[in-house]
Structure formats: C-alpha cells, structure tokens
mmCIF file of C-alpha atoms in Angstrom:
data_model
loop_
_atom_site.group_PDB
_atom_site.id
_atom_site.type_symbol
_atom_site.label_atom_id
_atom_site.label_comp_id
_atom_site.label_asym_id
_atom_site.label_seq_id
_atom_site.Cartn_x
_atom_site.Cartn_y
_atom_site.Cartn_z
ATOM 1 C CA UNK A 1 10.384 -18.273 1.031
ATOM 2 C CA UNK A 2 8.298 -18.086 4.235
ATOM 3 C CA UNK A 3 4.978 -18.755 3.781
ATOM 4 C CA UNK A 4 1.947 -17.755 6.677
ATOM 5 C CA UNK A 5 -1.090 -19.750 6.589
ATOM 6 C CA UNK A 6 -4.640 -18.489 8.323
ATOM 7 C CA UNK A 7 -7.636 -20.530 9.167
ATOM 8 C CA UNK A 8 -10.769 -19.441 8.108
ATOM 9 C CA UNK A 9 -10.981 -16.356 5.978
ATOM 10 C CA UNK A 10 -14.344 -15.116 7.899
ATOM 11 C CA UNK A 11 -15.057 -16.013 11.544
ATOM 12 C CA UNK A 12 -18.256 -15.216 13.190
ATOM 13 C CA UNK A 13 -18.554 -15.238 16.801
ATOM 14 C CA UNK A 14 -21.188 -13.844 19.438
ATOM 15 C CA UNK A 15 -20.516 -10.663 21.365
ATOM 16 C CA UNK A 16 -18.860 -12.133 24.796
ATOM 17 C CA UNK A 17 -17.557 -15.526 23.009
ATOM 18 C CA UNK A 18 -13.716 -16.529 22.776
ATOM 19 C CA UNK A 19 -11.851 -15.148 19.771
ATOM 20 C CA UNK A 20 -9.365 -17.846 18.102
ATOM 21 C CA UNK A 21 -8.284 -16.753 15.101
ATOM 22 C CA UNK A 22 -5.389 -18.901 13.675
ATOM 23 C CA UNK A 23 -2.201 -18.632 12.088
ATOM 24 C CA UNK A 24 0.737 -21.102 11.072
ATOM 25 C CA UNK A 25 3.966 -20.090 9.684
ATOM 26 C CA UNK A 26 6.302 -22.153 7.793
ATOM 27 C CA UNK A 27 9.461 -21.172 9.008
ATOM 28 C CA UNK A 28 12.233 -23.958 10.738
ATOM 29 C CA UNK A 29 13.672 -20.837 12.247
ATOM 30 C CA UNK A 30 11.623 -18.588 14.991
ATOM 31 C CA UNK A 31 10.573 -15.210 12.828
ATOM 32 C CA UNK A 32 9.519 -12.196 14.174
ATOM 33 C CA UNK A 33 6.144 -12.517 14.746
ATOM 34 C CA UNK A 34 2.958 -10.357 14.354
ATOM 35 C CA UNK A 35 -1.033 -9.543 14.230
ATOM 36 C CA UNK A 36 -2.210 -6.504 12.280
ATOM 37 C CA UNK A 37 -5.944 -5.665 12.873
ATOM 38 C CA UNK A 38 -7.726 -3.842 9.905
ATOM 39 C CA UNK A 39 -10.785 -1.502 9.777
ATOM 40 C CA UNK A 40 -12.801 -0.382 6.826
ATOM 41 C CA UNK A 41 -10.674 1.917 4.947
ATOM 42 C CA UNK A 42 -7.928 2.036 6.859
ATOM 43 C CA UNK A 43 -4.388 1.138 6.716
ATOM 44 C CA UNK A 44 -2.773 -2.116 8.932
ATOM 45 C CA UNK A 45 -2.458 -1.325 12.787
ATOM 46 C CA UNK A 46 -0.219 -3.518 14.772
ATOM 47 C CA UNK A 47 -1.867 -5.138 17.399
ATOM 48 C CA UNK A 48 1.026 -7.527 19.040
ATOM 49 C CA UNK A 49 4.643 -8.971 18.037
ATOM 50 C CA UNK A 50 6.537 -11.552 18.991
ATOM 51 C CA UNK A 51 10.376 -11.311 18.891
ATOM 52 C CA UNK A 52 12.266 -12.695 21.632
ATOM 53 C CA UNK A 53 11.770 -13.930 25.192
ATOM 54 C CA UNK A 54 7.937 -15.041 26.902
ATOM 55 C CA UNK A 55 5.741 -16.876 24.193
ATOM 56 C CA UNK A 56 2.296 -15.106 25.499
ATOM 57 C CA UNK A 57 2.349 -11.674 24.044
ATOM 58 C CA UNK A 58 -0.141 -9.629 25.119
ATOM 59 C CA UNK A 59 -1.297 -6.881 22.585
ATOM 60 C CA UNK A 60 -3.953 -3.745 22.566
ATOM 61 C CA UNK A 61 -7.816 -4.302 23.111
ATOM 62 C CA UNK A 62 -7.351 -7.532 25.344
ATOM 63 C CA UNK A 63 -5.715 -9.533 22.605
ATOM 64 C CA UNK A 64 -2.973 -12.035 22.808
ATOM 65 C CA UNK A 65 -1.048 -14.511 21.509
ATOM 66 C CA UNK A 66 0.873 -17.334 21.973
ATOM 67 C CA UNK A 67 4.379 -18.291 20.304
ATOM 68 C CA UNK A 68 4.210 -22.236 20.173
ATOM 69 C CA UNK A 69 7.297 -22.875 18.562
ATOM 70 C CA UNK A 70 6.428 -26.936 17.955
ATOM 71 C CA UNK A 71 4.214 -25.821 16.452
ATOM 72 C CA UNK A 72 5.194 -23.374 14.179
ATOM 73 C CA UNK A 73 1.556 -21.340 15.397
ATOM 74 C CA UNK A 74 1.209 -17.816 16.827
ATOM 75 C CA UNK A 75 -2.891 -18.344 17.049
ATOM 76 C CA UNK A 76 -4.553 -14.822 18.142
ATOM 77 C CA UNK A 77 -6.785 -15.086 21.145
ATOM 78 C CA UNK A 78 -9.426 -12.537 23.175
ATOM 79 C CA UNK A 79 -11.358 -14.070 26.066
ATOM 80 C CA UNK A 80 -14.655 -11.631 25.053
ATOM 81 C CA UNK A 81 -15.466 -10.448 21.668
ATOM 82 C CA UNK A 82 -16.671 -6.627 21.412
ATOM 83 C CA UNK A 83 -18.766 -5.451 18.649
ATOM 84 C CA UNK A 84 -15.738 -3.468 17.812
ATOM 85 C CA UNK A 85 -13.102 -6.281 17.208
ATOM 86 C CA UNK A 86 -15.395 -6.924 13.701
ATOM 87 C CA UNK A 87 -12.388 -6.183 11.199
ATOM 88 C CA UNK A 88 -9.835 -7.970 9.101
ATOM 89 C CA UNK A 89 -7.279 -9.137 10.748
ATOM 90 C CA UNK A 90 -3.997 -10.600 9.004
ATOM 91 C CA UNK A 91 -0.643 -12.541 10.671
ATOM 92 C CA UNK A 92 2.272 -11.787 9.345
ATOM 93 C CA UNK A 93 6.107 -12.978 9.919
ATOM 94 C CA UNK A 94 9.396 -11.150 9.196
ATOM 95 C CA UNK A 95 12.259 -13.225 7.615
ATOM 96 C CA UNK A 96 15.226 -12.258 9.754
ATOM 97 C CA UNK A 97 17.284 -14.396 6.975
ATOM 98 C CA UNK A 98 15.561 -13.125 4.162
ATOM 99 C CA UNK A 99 16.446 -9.076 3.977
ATOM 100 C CA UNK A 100 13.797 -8.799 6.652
ATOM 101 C CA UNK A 101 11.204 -9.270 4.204
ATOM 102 C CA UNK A 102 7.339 -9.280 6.039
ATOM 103 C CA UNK A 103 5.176 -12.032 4.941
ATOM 104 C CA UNK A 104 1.556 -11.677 4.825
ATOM 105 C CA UNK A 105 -1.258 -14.285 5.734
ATOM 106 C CA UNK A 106 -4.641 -13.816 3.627
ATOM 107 C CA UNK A 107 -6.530 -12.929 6.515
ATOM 108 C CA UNK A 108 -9.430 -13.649 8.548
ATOM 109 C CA UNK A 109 -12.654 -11.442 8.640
ATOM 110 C CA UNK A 110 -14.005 -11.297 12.334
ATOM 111 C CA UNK A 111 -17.614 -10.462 12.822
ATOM 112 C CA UNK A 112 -19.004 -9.935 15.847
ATOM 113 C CA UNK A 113 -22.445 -10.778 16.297
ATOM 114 C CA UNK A 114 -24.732 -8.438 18.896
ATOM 115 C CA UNK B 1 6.103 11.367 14.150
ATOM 116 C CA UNK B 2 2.865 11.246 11.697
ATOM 117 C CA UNK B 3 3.509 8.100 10.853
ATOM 118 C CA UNK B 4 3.495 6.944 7.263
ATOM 119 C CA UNK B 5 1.809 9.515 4.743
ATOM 120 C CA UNK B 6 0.378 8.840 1.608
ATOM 121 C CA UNK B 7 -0.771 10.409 -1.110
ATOM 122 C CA UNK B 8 -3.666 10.964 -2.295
ATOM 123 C CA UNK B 9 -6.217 9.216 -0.702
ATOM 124 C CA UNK B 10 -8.177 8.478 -3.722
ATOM 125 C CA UNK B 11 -7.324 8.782 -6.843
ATOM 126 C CA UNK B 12 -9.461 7.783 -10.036
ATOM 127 C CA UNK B 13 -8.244 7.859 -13.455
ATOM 128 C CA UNK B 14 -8.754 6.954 -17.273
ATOM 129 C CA UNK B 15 -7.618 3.660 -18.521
ATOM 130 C CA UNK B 16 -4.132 4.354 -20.299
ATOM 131 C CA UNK B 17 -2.990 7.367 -17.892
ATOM 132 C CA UNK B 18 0.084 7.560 -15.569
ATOM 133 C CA UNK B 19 -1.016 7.209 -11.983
ATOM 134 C CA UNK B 20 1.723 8.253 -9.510
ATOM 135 C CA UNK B 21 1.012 7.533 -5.810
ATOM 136 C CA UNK B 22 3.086 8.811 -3.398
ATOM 137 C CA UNK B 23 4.421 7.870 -0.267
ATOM 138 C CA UNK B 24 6.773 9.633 2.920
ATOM 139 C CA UNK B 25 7.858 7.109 5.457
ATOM 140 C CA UNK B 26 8.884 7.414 9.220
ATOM 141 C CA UNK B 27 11.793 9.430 9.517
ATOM 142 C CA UNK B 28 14.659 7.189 10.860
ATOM 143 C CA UNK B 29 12.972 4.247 9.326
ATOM 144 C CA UNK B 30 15.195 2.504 6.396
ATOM 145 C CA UNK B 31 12.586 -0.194 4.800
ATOM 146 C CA UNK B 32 9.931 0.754 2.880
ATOM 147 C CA UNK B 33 7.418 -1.430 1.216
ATOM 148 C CA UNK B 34 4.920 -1.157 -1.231
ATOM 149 C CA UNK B 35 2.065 -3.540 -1.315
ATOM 150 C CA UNK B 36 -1.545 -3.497 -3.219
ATOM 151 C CA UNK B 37 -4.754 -5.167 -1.141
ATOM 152 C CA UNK B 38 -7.333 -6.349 -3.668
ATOM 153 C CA UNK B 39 -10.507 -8.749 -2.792
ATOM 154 C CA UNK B 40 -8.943 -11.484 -5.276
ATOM 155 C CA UNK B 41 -5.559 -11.573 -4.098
ATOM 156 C CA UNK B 42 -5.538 -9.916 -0.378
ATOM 157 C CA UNK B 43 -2.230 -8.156 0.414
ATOM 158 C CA UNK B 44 0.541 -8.280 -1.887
ATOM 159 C CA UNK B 45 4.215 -7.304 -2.139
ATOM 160 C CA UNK B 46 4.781 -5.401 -5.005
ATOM 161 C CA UNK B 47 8.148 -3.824 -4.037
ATOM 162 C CA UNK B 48 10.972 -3.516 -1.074
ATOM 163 C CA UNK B 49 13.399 -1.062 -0.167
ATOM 164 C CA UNK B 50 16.335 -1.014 1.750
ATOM 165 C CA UNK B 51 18.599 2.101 2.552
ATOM 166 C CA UNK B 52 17.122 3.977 -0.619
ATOM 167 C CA UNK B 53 18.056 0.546 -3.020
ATOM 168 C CA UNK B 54 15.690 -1.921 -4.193
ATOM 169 C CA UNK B 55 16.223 -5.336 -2.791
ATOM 170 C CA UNK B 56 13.457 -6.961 -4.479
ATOM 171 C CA UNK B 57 10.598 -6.149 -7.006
ATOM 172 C CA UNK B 58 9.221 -9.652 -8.107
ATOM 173 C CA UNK B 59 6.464 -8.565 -6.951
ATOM 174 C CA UNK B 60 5.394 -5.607 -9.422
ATOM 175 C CA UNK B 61 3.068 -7.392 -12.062
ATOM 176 C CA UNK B 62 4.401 -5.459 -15.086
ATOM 177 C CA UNK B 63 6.238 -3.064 -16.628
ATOM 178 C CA UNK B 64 3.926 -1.020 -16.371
ATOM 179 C CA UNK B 65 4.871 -0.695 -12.635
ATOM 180 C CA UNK B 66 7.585 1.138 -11.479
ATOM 181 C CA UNK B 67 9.070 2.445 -8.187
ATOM 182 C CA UNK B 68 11.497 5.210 -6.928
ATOM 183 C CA UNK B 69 13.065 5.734 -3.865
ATOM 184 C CA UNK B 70 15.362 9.280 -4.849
ATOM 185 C CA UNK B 71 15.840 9.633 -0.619
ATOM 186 C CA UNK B 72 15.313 8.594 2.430
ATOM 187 C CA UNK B 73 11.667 10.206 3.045
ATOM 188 C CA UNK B 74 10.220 9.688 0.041
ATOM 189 C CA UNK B 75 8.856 7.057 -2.737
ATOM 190 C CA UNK B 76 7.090 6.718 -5.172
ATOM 191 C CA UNK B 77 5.155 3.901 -7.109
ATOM 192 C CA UNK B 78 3.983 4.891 -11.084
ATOM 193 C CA UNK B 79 1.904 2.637 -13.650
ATOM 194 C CA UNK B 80 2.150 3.731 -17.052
ATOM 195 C CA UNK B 81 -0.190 2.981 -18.804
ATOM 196 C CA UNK B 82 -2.809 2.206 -16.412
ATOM 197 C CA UNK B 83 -5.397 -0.494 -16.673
ATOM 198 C CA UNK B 84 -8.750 -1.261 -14.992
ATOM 199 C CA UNK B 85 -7.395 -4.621 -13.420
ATOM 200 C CA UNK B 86 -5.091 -2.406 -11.627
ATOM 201 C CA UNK B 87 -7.910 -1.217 -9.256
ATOM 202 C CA UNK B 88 -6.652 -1.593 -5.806
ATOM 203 C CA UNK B 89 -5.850 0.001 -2.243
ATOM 204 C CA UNK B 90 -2.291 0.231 -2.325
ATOM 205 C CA UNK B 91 -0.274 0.848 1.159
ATOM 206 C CA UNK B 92 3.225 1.684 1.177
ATOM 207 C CA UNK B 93 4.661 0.837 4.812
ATOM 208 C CA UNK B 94 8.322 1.779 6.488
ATOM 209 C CA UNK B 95 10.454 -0.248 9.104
ATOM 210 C CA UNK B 96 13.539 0.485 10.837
ATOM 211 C CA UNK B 97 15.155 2.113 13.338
ATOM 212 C CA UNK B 98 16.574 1.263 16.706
ATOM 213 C CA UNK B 99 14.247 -1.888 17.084
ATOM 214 C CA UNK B 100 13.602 -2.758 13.624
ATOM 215 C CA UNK B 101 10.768 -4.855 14.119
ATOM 216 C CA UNK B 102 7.528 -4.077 12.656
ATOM 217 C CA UNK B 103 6.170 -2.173 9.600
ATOM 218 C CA UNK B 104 3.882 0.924 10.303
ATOM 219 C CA UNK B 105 1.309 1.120 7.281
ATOM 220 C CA UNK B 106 0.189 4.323 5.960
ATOM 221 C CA UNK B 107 -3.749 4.675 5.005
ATOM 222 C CA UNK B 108 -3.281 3.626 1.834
ATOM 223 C CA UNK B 109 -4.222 5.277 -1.587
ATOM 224 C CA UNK B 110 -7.592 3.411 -3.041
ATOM 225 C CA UNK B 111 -7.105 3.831 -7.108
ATOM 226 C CA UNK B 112 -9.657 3.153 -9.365
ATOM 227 C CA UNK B 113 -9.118 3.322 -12.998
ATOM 228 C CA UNK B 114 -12.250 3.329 -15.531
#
C-alpha cells in the first residue's frame, strides 16, 4: 500500500515569509498527485494536482508545487504567507494500481503569524 | 452541481443508539469514500465504493460500522450501537467522471455521542 509522509504536523511562519510545507510519497510508480487545504469546520478543498505532463503545478491562492519524481516529493510552496493560508493542509496520492484508492498524509497545521 | 451533500451537519446522540449519516455524491461521479477525521488519528478510510459495490472496507473499525450504497447518488454509513470513542467528523467524498482525478469532499457530519 502507498503510504504519504508530511513534515511537520504544525508550521508557523510570519505573514510575508515562504511557505514549504512537505510531503513524500512512497510510491516506485508516479501517482496522481494532490494538496487539499482545510479550514475550521469545513470539508477538504483541492488546492492543486499533479497527473501528467509539467512537474510545477500551480494551484489557487498563489500555491504550487513541484513533482520531483527522484525524489518521490510533491513539497507545497507559496512565495508570501497571508493571514488566511492558517489551515490544515494534507497531501494526498491516488493509487492508479490500487482501485484508485486516495491516500492521505497526517497533515500539517499552517499558522500564519501577523 | 452542489457538490457533495451530507447529512446532517451535526448530529449528537446517546451511547448505544443507531447513528445513520448520510451522504449524496456528484452526479456522474462513480467512487465514493467514506472517511472519519479525529485529533488522534487524522483522516481515515473507513470505506470505498466503486460503481455502487464495495471494493474495500478494512477500514471500518467494527461491526458496529456498516455502509450502503443502494444507487448511484446515495450512501449511507450506520453504527449500531454507538459508542463515545466513535466521536468524529466524518466526510464522505465522490470521484469520477470524465477526468477521474480527484475526490470532492462534502462538509462533513461532526457526531458526538455522550
């Protein structure tokens, strides 16, 4: 079974600062790939996939990623925090080989500080 | 489409009663997941769908957990008896159609049972 691995369950970072938030898959064969950004009581939002073709996704709210396949990393990436990126945000991979099951990282907490 | 609905919202019961949540995915959509977010365990798959047939349930915890899928827009998930430790936010989410890729979460039914 696949297995998704994410640094740091919380992540602080000052308003303006580079957001890194990172994930590693386990996965000898390219997945789909995705980020799903979480508020307070709300459900999972998709925020960027990867699936075929460029490696740099680009995503809502200035976010992005990067496929590294090497690497076995899609690590989630915003050049300037905004008080309103604080929320969960979890990686996740779907098993092409595997009835298309979704795998879930434990996520990462992002706060944002002012 | 309105996206994945779930029902209710909130539900809080008495230790030993049937809880039924319920859940309508996208229409066209022919994967539908259940999983359960707690603070201990993050998000979990309890259950997965494919065409109306359950592929794979390792994850429910119990008998006491049980899931239907009678058609193609609805589901549900029931826990007979219920039990405090099963005090979660559970999201059912759908996948499918034309591109197939990711899984749209609905907003997730928060159950608490005293």
């Amino acid at each position: 079974a696949q297995s998704v691995t994410q640094l740091g369950s919380h992540v602080s970072v000052s308003e303006g600062a580079l957001v890194l938030l990172r994930c590693n898959y386990s996965s000898s064969v390219p997945p789909y790939l995705f980020w799903y950004v979480q508020y307070p009581n709300q459900g999972l939002q998709l925020l960027l996939k990867y699936t075929t073709g460029a490696t740099l996704v680009k995503g809502i709210n200035g976010f992005e990623a990067e496929f590294k396949k090497s690497e076995t990393s899609f690590h989630l990436t915003k050049p300037s925090a905004h008080m309103s990126d604080a929320a969960e945000y979890f990686c996740a991979v779907r098993d092409l080989y595997n009835f298309n099951k979704f795998y879930f990282g434990s996520g990462t907490k992002l706060n944002v500080k002012p | 489409d309105a996206g994945v609905i779930q029902s209710p919202r909130h539900e809080v019961t008495e230790m030993g009663q049937e809880v039924t949540l319920r859940c309508k995915p996208i229409s066209g959509h022919n994967s539908l997941f259940w999983y359960r977010q707690t603070m201990m365990r993050g998000l979990e798959l309890l259950i997965y769908f494919n065409n109306n047939v359950p592929i794979d349930d390792s994850g429910m915890p119990e008998d006491r957990f049980s899931a239907k899928m009678p058609n193609a827009s609805f589901s549900t998930l029931k826990i007979q008896p219920s039990e405090p430790r099963d005090s979660a936010v559970y999201f059912c989410a759908s996948s499918g159609g034309q591109m197939n890729t990711e899984a749209f979460f609905g907003q997730g039914t928060r159950l608490t049972v005293v």
